[in-house]
Amino acid sequence: MQSFQPPRRILMGPGPSDVSPRVLAALARPTIGHLDPAFQDLMEEIKAGLSRLFNADGYACVPLPAPGTAGMEAAIMNLLEPGDRAVIAINGAFGGRMADMADRAGAEVIKVEFEWGQPVDPAKVEAALAGGPVKVLAFVHAETSTGAKSDAAALCALARKYGALSVVDCVTSLGGITVDAGAWDADVIYSGTQKCLSAPPGLSPICLSPRAQTAISGRTTKVRNWLLDFNLLMAYWGGEGGRTYHHTAPINALYGLHESLVALFEEGQQAVLVRHARSHEALAAGIEAAGLKFLVEPAHRLPQLNAVLVPEGVDEAAVRAYVLAKWDLELGAGLGPLKGKIWRIGLMGASSTAWHVRLCLTALCEALNAQGFKADGAAAVSAADGKLA
Amino acid sequence: MQSFQPPRRILMGPGPSDVSPRVLAALARPTIGHLDPAFQDLMEEIKAGLSRLFNADGYACVPLPAPGTAGMEAAIMNLLEPGDRAVIAINGAFGGRMADMADRAGAEVIKVEFEWGQPVDPAKVEAALAGGPVKVLAFVHAETSTGAKSDAAALCALARKYGALSVVDCVTSLGGITVDAGAWDADVIYSGTQKCLSAPPGLSPICLSPRAQTAISGRTTKVRNWLLDFNLLMAYWGGEGGRTYHHTAPINALYGLHESLVALFEEGQQAVLVRHARSHEALAAGIEAAGLKFLVEPAHRLPQLNAVLVPEGVDEAAVRAYVLAKWDLELGAGLGPLKGKIWRIGLMGASSTAWHVRLCLTALCEALNAQGFKADGAAAVSAADGKLA
């Protein structure tokens, strides 16, 4: 066994995205104790930074000590008790995962399903909500498996109208498109660090509204997960009257998240969103100039996650293998019913730059040409440049 | 919000322990994708390294993407289904936590309780096992809350005798005293990274025997946790026939764990244990020369976690605050019934050196003198040196 030296990679898949040198440097700062006064100050800064980023004033905001799936599991398992009814919108892999978790919570799950690549249709969701008392409405804002965006404001409003608590998966949206817990009046909203925040994977920021906190503290049964039980977590992260030991926080990973928040606020929240939008427009122009098409209609496309259809006769996996071998470039494959049918091209966080767009178009066209599909790389880059000028 | 620069600290509490510069440097290497071929090779090396470290040949060994508590929760929640009976030995905070988790799994919990600071008595455990069919016997090998070691070999043998699966918490023991899954014939055995492995907190290595894997794949109900469900995790970490996406692995944290394993095997597994034993003997000689006493009897003491009784009239918290302020030294407090009554002095991993012993004795005696308790620091260091020579 020898020390591991990772190869050079450019990360343009569905996550992780490229991590900036300043965040990598933060990870390597000396570990201190999780009960250290200096660490407790850091926790307060992270809580405040997350509240600002989610626009979740008055919410309880904490980073969970596990990848983004932990945010999903915490939301579902804390809100649902056996016998509760939950409406879950499914328009990709992650909605399906939510339904599986709600089933494990002992809830009655009402699935509202959509074709992969389509957004969640609020009218179909409303029909399900109107069918009887529902405790939770859960949906994915930005489906990582398809690149489709759903209307979080409309869906959260429906949850309020029918007296349900809303759970909003913002794993891929946070930092790439507008996420606004306050304006949406969302109840539980969570993300991951490895997408548009451009920190390494491993943490899941989550925010809970006062309504959600009341629902959790008023449960009649224990949350089935110990590590993700908010009644325990709040005493640990609460900060008032001394913290109750719960788990040992992942200190160095939190250094990384903190630094990524500092960098994001330095650039400016609005400027970051504009950068993501511009990168997407440039990539989209190049993709079309190369003769390729998107899975998702323009109105519902996520700028940070581009699902591009594999042309007839092209070997999807061979193209990814080519760009990895020749350009150190990681692109994503399709999942489930989209396996072999799309590439997923991420333009997330530090991977959302003109340089990444130009490199990706060049590499992708070269790989397509190697497969016998004619794609003019220079024309694709030129089309992208037209949007970047 | 500004970049965080941690203060200098010497970590001699119950964990995290000091992280060596080479492990910190590994954390900062560029992030690659969790499906990258190079990362999959790294996963295989980590699995093999953990198998070697736990002496768990033939076991499924993986690092869970969350702190040590996740190992406990995974063990309990995967093995127990509603209605199963579990015997849980409780001789400190962590046995109590296991019982809480088993209750959340829907199991009938038979608690076998001991005074804090005492080891688990196999005779009392056998009496509980003899009371009827039991699915699981769970206990803590090295109680982090008290510094007491229990006889894992004897307890695992009892589990086998009564047809129960054994769950062994080795969070604090792994890398500090002998941990031997194979010789004990243990079923599920887990640890954390932030104790004697001296990596940052955030991961929980776990190993499952073939018996445990069979029990889990034969469950009639779903595991209540999605993230920690081994039926899903095994398809992700399995490595044969392609990995099934489950979660995004905490890439950089795994770089750190890998490097800590490389360092440990370079030093030698036996040499590491000898170093821990020597450090403890030196500290114990110094503690006694300073007029202080241990909570735990010599036969059951953990070398890596030293519970020292606070003398009459001394303010426990003031001593910790003093050594933190004057010496950048973090010591641990007591938990639960031991709060205010003990200090917990860790000699774990990179914090288990002659330098740490000498510094700790010097700082502690100085703080005691400031409290009016006469302790001769020079004599304490000299007594320690006698054991280190």
mmCIF file of C-alpha atoms in Angstrom, chain B residues 80 163 175 236 265 277 326 387:
data_model
loop_
_atom_site.group_PDB
_atom_site.id
_atom_site.type_symbol
_atom_site.label_atom_id
_atom_site.label_comp_id
_atom_site.label_asym_id
_atom_site.label_seq_id
_atom_site.Cartn_x
_atom_site.Cartn_y
_atom_site.Cartn_z
ATOM 1 C CA LEU B 80 -32.315 -6.165 13.893
ATOM 2 C CA GLY B 163 -26.541 -18.481 18.440
ATOM 3 C CA GLY B 175 -5.186 0.808 16.330
ATOM 4 C CA TYR B 236 -22.044 0.000 -4.286
ATOM 5 C CA PHE B 265 1.289 -0.315 8.072
ATOM 6 C CA ALA B 277 1.190 0.678 25.640
ATOM 7 C CA LYS B 326 -1.721 28.208 28.467
ATOM 8 C CA LYS B 387 9.125 4.247 31.774
#
